[in-house]
C-alpha cells in the first residue's frame, strides 16, 4: 500500500514500530508509530497515550481484527463537476494524505474493500454532501478520499445518523492553492459507536477549514490530523460537541507544521450535561524544524452544565525551530457561570431561557463559522433540543 | 405610582471566614419620580443593598422586608423582580460570549412585556435610544459586554434602562470609571428615563460628581450597613467638603 503513496514522505512513517513484547516511549508526536500493516500495531490495552482516555472495553470488536469492509450505502449529492465514485483501495488516490497511526485506523484501512472518492478537478467550484445512515450495529469499515486538485474550491459535508459501529479513515488532499471546507457532522443514535481518523494534507498555499461536530452517539471518536505540507498552507480546525448522559465524545486533533510560513488555528468547544457525560479533547501541535515563520494557536473550551460529567482537555505544543511568528494554546473547562445567569435574569429573562442563551452563545462561535446554512441550522435545532432538558 | 419600601433589612453573606453581616437594619422608601442618592465609604454595604434588591443568590436576607407596591419582593425570583418593575444597573456587567446585544435586548423586552415587541417599532426605539446615548449602530451586533470599554458597559446598562422602562431603578456606582463626557451622556439617559416614565431612582455612589448631573431629592449616608444620616441635596455638598471621616470615626 505504501508504494501507492506519491505524497512527500510522511514524517515518522514506518519508524519506531512496536516489536513484539517491546515497549516504546513516544516522546514527540511525529515519532508515533505509523504503518499500513495491521500486524505492526499491538493489541490495544487502554494504557496507550492515544487510548488511555477512551473506553476501549466497549470497542473490542472494532480494535481486534479486520471487520466488514463492504461499500456503505450512502446518499450523496454533488453540484459542480466533482465526481463521487467507489474506487479500489489500490487506486492512486488512496494513501496520499496519511498513514494509520493507531490500531483502529489500521484495521479500518486493511478491512475496507473500496474507497469512496470525491474528486474535484482543478479550478472547479463545487459542493458535495454525503450522508450515511442506517448502517446497523455490526462493525463496518470505510474509507473516504476527498481529493481537491490545485486552485479548486470545494465544500464537502459528511453527515452521519442512525445506528452504526463504524471505523473509518477519511483522507483530504488539498492541492496547491485550493480552498477546501470539510464538515463532519455526527448525529448518531444513542447506541452507536464511531471511530474515525481524518488525514488532511495541505499543499502549497492551500487553505483548509475542517469542522467536526459531534452531537450524539455512545462513543464517537473523531481524530483529525493535518499536515501542513506545502509552504504557505493554512488550516482552521473547528470542533463542536455536546455530550449527554452516557455519551463519550472524543477528538484528538493534530496539526503538523512541516513547511515554512504555515498557519493553523484550532478551536474546539464542547458542552456536557447529565450523569456520565464524557468528553475528551487532545490537541497536539508540532512545529517542525523546517517550519520557520509559522503561526499557530489552539484552544479548547468546555462548559459543564451539570454535576456528574467529565471533560478532559490536553493541549500539547512542540516547537523544533526557533524562528516562528507565533504559537499559543489555551484550555479551559468551566462550570456554567452563575453571574451570567444573574445578569440575564435581572433583565426579566427566566432561568431556562437564560441558560439556553448562555450555552447557545458559548457554542455560537463555532456554529457561526459553518458556511453551509442548512447544516448550521440543523446544528442549532439539535442544540435547542439538547438544551430543552437542562433547566 | 410605584413605591419600593425597605424595612429593617438585615443581610449577610457567606465568606471563607464564615458568615458576615453586611446590612444592619436599612430603612428606605423610594417612590416613582424620586431620586435618592445613597452615599458612603467603601465597604459600607451600598452594593450589597443593590444586589439584595435585585435578588442575587449570594446574599442572604436574615430579617426585614422589601416590598414593591405592597408585593413581597423577597419572595420573587430574580426575573420576577425585573418583571415587577425593578432594574439594577450593574457596577460590573458580565460578558456573555456569543449573545448579541440585539438578541439580548429583544429577549429581555419580550420577557418583561410578556409578548415580543412589534419589530418595526422596536428597531426604531432601539435606534433612537442608542443615538441618544451616542452609541454606534454596529453596537447591537457585538456580544453582550464582550470587549466593551468601561464607558460602553455603562451606556449599555442605561440603554437597557431606557428600553425596558422599569418603575424603580437601582444604579450601582454607574459613575465609576466614566470620564466627564461619558458621565454626562449616561446622566442624560437617566434623566430622560425619569422624565419619560416617572422612574424612581436609587443612585448608589461613592462620589458627589454624578449628583451634578442627576439631581437627588434625598441623600442618605450609608455607614456600616445602615443609614447614618439623611437629608436633602445639601447633605451631598457637605460630604463633598468634609468626606466620610466624621461618620467612619463615629462608628469605629
XYZ file of C-alpha atoms in Angstrom:
643
model
C 0.000 0.000 0.000
C 2.739 2.444 0.806
C 4.041 2.076 -2.728
C 0.939 3.939 -3.877
C 1.957 6.948 -1.857
C 3.027 9.796 -4.033
C 2.882 12.389 -1.309
C 6.016 13.813 0.235
C 7.424 11.296 2.681
C 5.237 11.095 5.753
C 7.182 12.230 8.726
C 7.668 9.306 11.038
C 6.109 6.736 8.731
C 7.271 3.201 9.309
C 9.589 4.219 12.082
C 9.730 3.159 15.671
C 7.187 0.399 15.357
C 6.472 -1.770 18.299
C 8.315 -5.061 18.312
C 6.502 -7.924 19.983
C 6.804 -7.556 23.702
C 8.772 -4.345 23.488
C 7.677 -1.049 24.931
C 8.111 2.321 23.351
C 8.019 5.671 24.988
C 6.702 8.125 22.437
C 8.374 11.418 23.151
C 7.484 13.508 20.178
C 4.264 13.491 18.254
C 5.623 12.604 14.835
C 7.552 9.640 16.143
C 4.336 7.857 16.857
C 4.245 4.512 15.007
C 2.652 4.740 11.589
C 2.081 1.895 9.214
C -0.255 0.499 6.583
C 0.236 -3.003 8.017
C -2.128 -4.096 10.732
C 0.493 -6.519 12.073
C 2.608 -3.514 13.037
C 0.115 -2.494 15.717
C -0.057 -4.202 19.055
C -3.430 -5.025 20.571
C -4.908 -2.031 22.344
C -4.733 -2.283 26.127
C -6.131 1.105 27.068
C -2.828 2.189 28.562
C -1.522 3.768 25.357
C -1.233 7.543 25.269
C -3.819 7.745 22.492
C -6.261 5.260 24.033
C -5.995 5.836 27.742
C -8.998 8.176 27.874
C -11.131 6.037 25.563
C -13.495 3.293 26.812
C -11.643 0.590 24.899
C -13.520 -2.286 26.540
C -16.656 -1.167 24.721
C -14.764 -1.073 21.432
C -13.209 -4.550 21.483
C -14.865 -5.672 18.249
C -13.511 -2.626 16.413
C -9.984 -2.982 17.805
C -9.426 -6.713 17.421
C -9.164 -7.857 13.807
C -10.413 -6.966 10.339
C -14.121 -6.197 10.007
C -16.734 -5.986 7.277
C -15.376 -3.571 4.691
C -18.090 -3.718 2.057
C -19.247 -0.465 0.456
C -21.586 1.529 2.676
C -24.979 2.595 1.462
C -24.741 6.336 1.129
C -26.766 9.243 -0.187
C -24.710 11.802 -1.973
C -25.333 14.993 -3.858
C -22.879 16.982 -5.843
C -23.070 20.222 -7.716
C -20.214 21.490 -9.759
C -18.185 18.901 -11.560
C -16.992 16.985 -8.507
C -17.324 13.250 -9.038
C -18.364 10.824 -6.323
C -17.470 7.199 -7.007
C -16.234 3.975 -5.456
C -12.673 3.041 -6.286
C -10.332 0.226 -5.312
C -8.187 0.739 -2.223
C -5.206 0.303 -4.548
C -6.250 3.363 -6.535
C -3.643 6.148 -6.777
C -5.925 8.466 -4.852
C -5.743 6.332 -1.711
C -2.930 6.870 0.763
C -1.966 10.365 -0.356
C -2.790 12.110 2.879
C -1.851 9.823 5.688
C -0.692 6.596 7.211
C -2.598 4.904 10.056
C -1.199 5.729 13.449
C -3.412 3.591 15.607
C -4.865 0.135 15.502
C -8.439 1.216 14.796
C -7.345 3.239 11.799
C -5.168 0.380 10.591
C -7.982 -2.157 10.933
C -10.324 0.103 9.006
C -7.725 0.638 6.300
C -6.993 -3.068 5.950
C -10.656 -4.066 6.021
C -12.110 -1.623 3.522
C -12.766 -3.084 0.081
C -13.494 0.065 -1.899
C -12.976 3.696 -1.051
C -15.447 6.472 -1.737
C -13.589 9.011 -3.860
C -14.796 12.586 -4.033
C -12.704 14.008 -6.805
C -12.614 17.716 -7.512
C -10.772 18.764 -10.629
C -8.563 21.782 -10.973
C -10.196 25.212 -10.914
C -13.580 23.649 -10.148
C -16.004 25.106 -7.637
C -18.260 22.517 -6.098
C -20.321 21.399 -3.144
C -20.709 17.773 -2.181
C -22.698 16.138 0.553
C -22.546 12.530 1.695
C -24.932 11.088 4.227
C -24.559 7.781 5.987
C -27.485 6.386 7.902
C -28.924 3.056 8.947
C -25.593 1.266 8.803
C -26.633 -1.151 11.539
C -24.780 -2.140 14.695
C -22.477 -4.771 13.169
C -18.886 -3.488 12.797
C -18.215 -1.815 9.462
C -15.123 -0.252 7.950
C -14.998 2.595 5.464
C -12.591 4.826 3.629
C -13.302 8.173 2.032
C -10.954 10.255 -0.060
C -11.604 13.905 -0.791
C -9.094 14.887 -3.442
C -9.095 18.521 -4.422
C -6.947 19.481 -7.362
C -4.980 22.745 -7.482
C -6.881 26.029 -7.489
C -10.224 24.331 -6.910
C -12.680 25.418 -4.271
C -14.952 22.906 -2.629
C -17.166 22.272 0.354
C -17.825 18.712 1.462
C -20.395 17.874 4.113
C -20.266 14.439 5.652
C -23.286 13.639 7.808
C -23.894 10.549 9.911
C -27.025 9.392 11.672
C -28.847 6.319 12.903
C -27.244 3.176 14.225
C -23.654 2.309 13.428
C -20.484 0.627 14.609
C -18.262 2.340 12.125
C -14.499 2.516 11.966
C -13.179 4.653 9.159
C -10.499 6.775 7.611
C -11.098 9.978 5.700
C -8.340 11.446 3.576
C -8.449 15.046 2.465
C -5.902 16.211 -0.075
C -5.925 19.938 -0.610
C -3.931 20.636 -3.762
C -1.896 23.735 -4.362
C -3.826 26.952 -3.705
C -7.090 25.088 -3.257
C -9.721 26.156 -0.741
C -11.265 23.193 0.984
C -14.023 23.129 3.565
C -14.980 19.824 5.158
C -17.691 19.456 7.753
C -18.209 16.155 9.518
C -21.459 16.047 11.460
C -22.131 13.129 13.794
C -25.717 12.753 14.952
C -25.698 9.054 15.660
C -28.284 7.027 17.528
C -27.591 6.643 21.233
C -26.200 3.105 20.887
C -23.826 3.882 18.012
C -20.046 3.766 18.068
C -17.832 5.593 15.641
C -14.064 5.694 15.320
C -12.615 7.944 12.650
C -9.308 9.387 11.632
C -9.270 12.292 9.220
C -5.966 12.764 7.429
C -5.626 16.209 5.935
C -2.751 17.199 3.680
C -2.445 20.803 2.638
C -0.141 21.541 -0.270
C 1.447 24.850 -1.137
C -0.790 27.824 -0.305
C -3.811 25.578 0.201
C -6.367 26.720 2.726
C -8.413 24.148 4.632
C -11.282 24.556 7.071
C -12.135 21.350 8.845
C -15.043 21.115 11.272
C -16.051 18.220 13.480
C -19.488 18.403 15.065
C -20.391 15.505 17.360
C -23.814 15.728 18.934
C -24.758 12.170 19.824
C -23.693 8.530 19.959
C -22.486 6.147 22.663
C -18.824 6.522 21.687
C -17.771 8.942 18.994
C -14.056 9.427 18.477
C -13.073 11.573 15.517
C -9.373 12.337 15.288
C -8.436 14.865 12.619
C -4.809 15.405 11.786
C -3.439 17.946 9.389
C -0.115 18.007 7.674
C 0.712 21.495 6.546
C 2.991 20.005 3.927
C 3.264 22.895 1.493
C 4.734 26.294 2.124
C 2.144 28.946 2.875
C -0.632 26.461 3.588
C -3.108 27.033 6.369
C -5.748 25.160 8.304
C -8.617 26.215 10.513
C -9.748 23.261 12.584
C -13.033 23.727 14.377
C -14.997 21.458 16.624
C -18.263 21.486 18.491
C -19.555 18.734 20.724
C -22.401 18.273 23.143
C -22.245 15.236 25.375
C -25.296 13.989 27.231
C -25.583 11.319 29.873
C -23.919 8.107 28.719
C -22.141 9.660 25.744
C -18.394 9.647 25.184
C -17.337 12.208 22.608
C -13.660 12.389 21.833
C -11.363 14.205 19.465
C -7.629 14.058 19.184
C -6.513 16.872 16.964
C -3.044 17.062 15.479
C -1.504 19.803 13.404
C 1.883 19.114 11.929
C 3.583 22.242 10.631
C 6.002 20.636 8.208
C 6.564 23.532 5.822
C 7.550 27.134 6.290
C 5.123 30.054 6.575
C 2.228 27.819 7.530
C -0.642 28.831 9.762
C -3.006 26.847 11.935
C -5.901 27.651 14.173
C -7.640 25.038 16.286
C -10.776 25.898 18.212
C -12.914 23.186 19.789
C -15.797 23.936 22.097
C -17.911 21.478 23.993
C -20.752 21.286 26.456
C -21.510 18.459 28.857
C -24.712 17.656 30.667
C -26.022 14.686 32.595
C -24.578 11.893 34.675
C -21.653 10.246 32.919
C -21.418 12.684 30.032
C -17.823 12.473 28.933
C -15.640 14.385 26.515
C -12.002 14.154 25.578
C -10.006 16.681 23.635
C -6.324 16.247 22.986
C -4.686 18.855 20.811
C -1.175 18.312 19.540
C 0.646 20.938 17.546
C 4.076 20.165 16.184
C 6.185 22.824 14.554
C 8.889 21.004 12.672
C 12.496 22.067 12.205
C 11.841 23.440 8.709
C 8.623 25.222 9.588
C 10.016 28.691 10.041
C 7.671 31.649 10.174
C 4.721 29.550 11.317
C 1.798 30.893 13.250
C -0.299 28.555 15.361
C -2.888 28.770 18.073
C -5.036 26.041 19.520
C -7.717 26.188 22.116
C -10.346 24.035 23.712
C -13.144 25.257 25.935
C -15.676 23.163 27.765
C -18.813 24.268 29.513
C -20.005 21.955 32.251
C -23.747 22.257 32.737
C -24.449 19.678 35.422
C -22.778 17.519 38.039
C -21.504 14.077 37.117
C -19.691 14.926 33.902
C -16.042 14.697 32.992
C -14.148 16.712 30.398
C -10.511 16.011 29.608
C -8.665 18.746 27.786
C -5.000 18.296 26.960
C -3.143 20.737 24.722
C 0.403 19.893 23.658
C 2.755 22.107 21.740
C 6.145 21.052 20.391
C 8.374 23.530 18.649
C 11.510 22.468 16.835
C 12.570 25.716 15.277
C 13.481 28.997 16.890
C 12.009 31.101 14.135
C 8.234 31.228 14.450
C 5.704 34.007 14.117
C 3.512 32.785 16.929
C 2.468 29.714 18.854
C -0.010 29.507 21.644
C -2.528 27.286 23.266
C -5.343 27.565 25.731
C -7.612 25.184 27.508
C -10.415 25.937 29.894
C -13.152 23.854 31.396
C -15.620 25.747 33.487
C -18.890 25.409 35.199
C -21.834 27.357 33.949
C -21.293 30.949 35.114
C -23.973 31.930 37.605
C -23.124 35.613 37.172
C -24.180 35.418 33.530
C -27.377 33.773 34.636
C -27.988 36.519 37.208
C -27.364 39.264 34.675
C -29.887 37.841 32.227
C -32.466 37.092 34.913
C -32.104 40.614 36.265
C -33.436 41.704 32.865
C -36.552 39.603 33.263
C -35.360 36.548 31.350
C -36.430 33.320 33.059
C -33.809 30.830 34.146
C -34.423 28.234 31.435
C -34.243 30.798 28.645
C -31.186 32.395 30.224
C -29.358 29.061 30.345
C -30.198 28.397 26.727
C -28.925 31.810 25.720
C -25.634 31.341 27.541
C -24.959 27.836 26.210
C -26.022 28.704 22.683
C -23.851 31.789 22.914
C -20.881 29.753 24.078
C -21.175 27.363 21.144
C -22.167 30.015 18.613
C -18.568 30.912 17.937
C -18.237 27.609 16.106
C -21.727 27.481 14.579
C -21.235 30.954 13.100
C -18.231 29.670 11.164
C -20.136 26.904 9.400
C -20.604 28.193 5.876
C -23.426 25.829 4.876
C -26.643 27.428 6.086
C -28.675 24.219 6.156
C -26.060 22.492 8.311
C -25.717 25.452 10.667
C -29.491 25.465 11.055
C -29.571 21.723 11.664
C -26.959 22.106 14.404
C -28.886 24.957 16.004
C -32.056 22.892 16.079
C -30.191 19.958 17.573
C -28.690 22.231 20.240
C -32.134 23.591 21.064
C -33.353 20.032 21.618
C -30.331 19.273 23.803
C -30.912 22.409 25.851
C -34.601 21.823 26.451
C -33.593 19.333 29.105
C -31.206 21.435 31.183
C -33.249 23.901 33.153
C -47.071 55.433 41.105
C -44.767 52.780 42.473
C -43.335 52.564 45.968
C -40.343 50.484 46.954
C -40.182 50.040 50.689
C -37.228 48.602 52.536
C -37.810 47.921 56.212
C -35.244 46.978 58.850
C -33.281 44.956 56.316
C -30.537 42.703 57.650
C -28.382 40.893 55.106
C -25.382 38.612 55.443
C -23.041 36.864 53.086
C -21.121 33.611 53.368
C -17.366 34.040 53.109
C -14.414 31.719 53.643
C -14.151 33.200 57.108
C -17.764 32.401 57.901
C -20.975 34.379 57.837
C -20.503 38.143 57.636
C -23.267 40.574 58.443
C -23.333 43.468 55.995
C -26.666 45.250 56.217
C -27.781 46.003 59.753
C -31.246 47.440 59.620
C -31.796 49.506 56.487
C -34.955 51.598 56.128
C -35.686 53.341 52.846
C -38.765 54.351 50.868
C -38.448 55.232 47.197
C -41.408 56.485 45.190
C -41.835 56.980 41.453
C -40.270 60.198 40.276
C -37.963 60.496 43.270
C -34.215 60.284 43.139
C -32.441 59.024 46.212
C -28.671 59.103 46.431
C -27.039 56.564 48.665
C -23.545 57.663 49.515
C -20.997 56.052 51.697
C -17.451 54.866 52.089
C -16.207 51.650 50.534
C -17.395 48.565 52.349
C -20.402 50.241 53.899
C -22.818 47.844 52.188
C -24.078 50.010 49.313
C -23.601 47.367 46.647
C -24.986 44.673 48.910
C -28.191 46.686 49.129
C -28.314 46.917 45.322
C -27.759 43.194 44.804
C -30.202 42.261 47.539
C -32.953 44.299 45.912
C -32.214 42.536 42.607
C -32.127 39.111 44.271
C -28.547 37.962 43.812
C -28.278 34.469 45.351
C -25.024 35.282 47.153
C -26.817 37.450 49.709
C -28.970 36.096 52.495
C -31.742 38.214 53.945
C -31.772 37.472 57.667
C -34.656 39.736 58.552
C -36.636 42.706 57.362
C -38.642 43.230 54.217
C -38.600 44.685 50.744
C -41.918 45.390 49.077
C -42.893 46.949 45.773
C -46.389 48.414 45.940
C -47.007 46.069 48.823
C -45.901 42.919 46.990
C -43.184 40.923 48.729
C -40.076 41.329 46.591
C -38.073 38.854 48.658
C -40.466 36.101 47.606
C -39.824 36.810 43.927
C -37.164 35.176 41.749
C -34.634 37.447 40.070
C -36.546 37.578 36.794
C -39.860 38.118 38.571
C -38.417 41.211 40.264
C -37.422 42.601 36.870
C -40.870 41.862 35.507
C -42.395 43.603 38.533
C -40.567 46.787 37.523
C -37.216 46.702 39.314
C -33.982 47.326 37.483
C -30.355 47.127 38.589
C -27.710 48.892 36.533
C -24.707 46.796 37.419
C -21.375 48.092 38.550
C -19.591 45.248 36.764
C -21.761 43.971 33.908
C -20.654 40.467 32.873
C -19.683 39.387 29.392
C -21.947 36.919 27.662
C -19.995 35.489 24.725
C -21.918 34.638 21.592
C -25.080 36.523 22.614
C -25.515 39.709 20.607
C -26.791 42.917 22.175
C -29.618 42.873 19.663
C -30.723 39.363 20.626
C -30.299 40.111 24.331
C -32.330 43.331 24.263
C -35.161 41.757 22.301
C -35.238 38.697 24.559
C -35.304 40.898 27.668
C -38.018 43.172 26.281
C -40.110 40.160 25.331
C -39.674 38.714 28.815
C -40.619 41.955 30.562
C -43.627 42.694 28.354
C -44.805 39.105 28.077
C -45.023 39.400 24.286
C -42.474 40.127 21.592
C -42.361 43.821 20.680
C -43.621 44.818 17.228
C -40.495 44.621 15.128
C -40.557 47.941 13.322
C -41.404 49.942 16.438
C -38.772 48.093 18.433
C -35.989 48.599 15.914
C -36.854 52.304 15.858
C -36.885 52.535 19.661
C -33.509 50.842 19.929
C -32.046 53.100 17.297
C -33.348 56.255 18.963
C -32.130 55.173 22.392
C -28.707 54.354 21.006
C -28.445 57.645 19.175
C -29.339 59.473 22.384
C -26.592 57.640 24.226
C -24.149 58.322 21.366
C -23.695 54.633 20.662
C -22.719 53.434 17.211
C -25.336 51.317 15.425
C -22.828 48.479 14.994
C -23.042 48.052 18.758
C -26.093 45.812 18.512
C -24.161 43.161 16.620
C -21.479 42.874 19.291
C -21.708 40.262 22.009
C -23.093 41.458 25.325
C -20.359 43.372 27.211
C -17.642 41.456 25.383
C -14.689 43.735 24.776
C -16.720 46.764 25.855
C -14.810 49.637 27.401
C -15.875 50.758 30.868
C -17.882 53.592 29.338
C -19.561 51.320 26.794
C -20.646 48.925 29.515
C -22.306 51.713 31.476
C -24.020 53.151 28.398
C -25.279 49.672 27.618
C -26.766 49.466 31.115
C -28.559 52.779 30.642
C -29.685 51.711 27.164
C -31.423 48.777 28.830
C -32.894 51.107 31.440
C -34.403 53.300 28.735
C -35.722 50.393 26.667
C -37.073 48.153 29.442
C -38.807 51.066 31.209
C -38.748 49.852 34.812
C -40.543 51.659 37.640
C -37.660 51.773 40.070
C -34.003 51.611 39.062
C -31.018 50.979 41.286
C -27.836 52.422 39.790
C -24.857 50.764 41.408
C -21.875 53.098 41.038
C -22.825 53.791 37.447
C -20.449 56.752 37.596
C -17.356 54.713 38.428
C -14.788 54.621 35.672
C -16.520 57.216 33.499
C -14.837 60.287 32.117
C -16.767 63.536 32.235
C -18.212 63.188 28.716
C -19.454 59.666 29.333
C -20.778 60.695 32.728
C -22.866 63.430 31.098
C -24.227 61.081 28.430
C -25.152 58.427 30.971
C -26.719 61.008 33.307
C -28.798 62.439 30.482
C -30.085 58.919 29.826
C -31.189 58.555 33.433
C -32.823 61.969 33.387
C -34.682 61.096 30.168
C -35.997 57.931 31.782
C -37.140 59.946 34.804
C -38.892 62.435 32.592
C -40.446 59.916 30.203
C -41.565 57.213 32.602
C -41.549 58.781 36.057
C -38.749 56.472 37.061
C -37.796 56.272 40.714
C -34.029 56.154 41.141
C -31.821 54.764 43.869
C -28.431 56.137 42.951
C -25.539 54.461 44.706
C -22.286 56.337 44.546
C -19.083 56.991 46.381
C -18.530 60.424 44.888
C -20.680 63.515 44.520
C -19.752 64.300 40.922
C -22.660 62.379 39.323
C -25.021 64.422 41.501
C -24.137 67.491 39.436
C -25.958 65.838 36.539
C -28.593 63.736 38.279
C -30.152 65.890 40.978
C -31.113 63.919 44.068
C -34.212 64.742 46.066
C -32.851 62.876 49.068
C -29.373 61.936 50.177
C -28.732 59.030 52.537
C -25.340 58.467 54.086
C -24.623 54.798 54.425
C -22.161 53.664 57.062
C -21.559 50.180 58.450
C -24.631 48.667 56.875
C -27.256 51.236 57.726
C -28.349 54.769 57.040
C -26.360 57.036 59.336
C -27.817 60.326 58.243
C -30.254 61.597 55.672
C -31.216 64.898 54.227
C -31.659 66.882 51.058
C -29.171 67.743 48.318
C -27.277 69.980 50.699
C -26.044 66.889 52.523
C -24.146 65.881 49.404
C -22.420 69.243 49.328
C -21.349 68.748 52.877
C -19.948 65.302 52.081
C -18.091 66.806 49.158
C -16.438 69.254 51.525
C -15.908 67.021 54.547
C -15.734 63.455 53.278
C -16.894 60.430 55.259
C -14.360 60.609 58.061
C -16.831 62.035 60.503
C -19.149 59.020 60.134
C -16.435 56.396 59.997
C -14.806 57.697 63.140
C -18.113 57.820 64.897
C -18.693 54.103 64.363
C -15.103 52.980 64.849
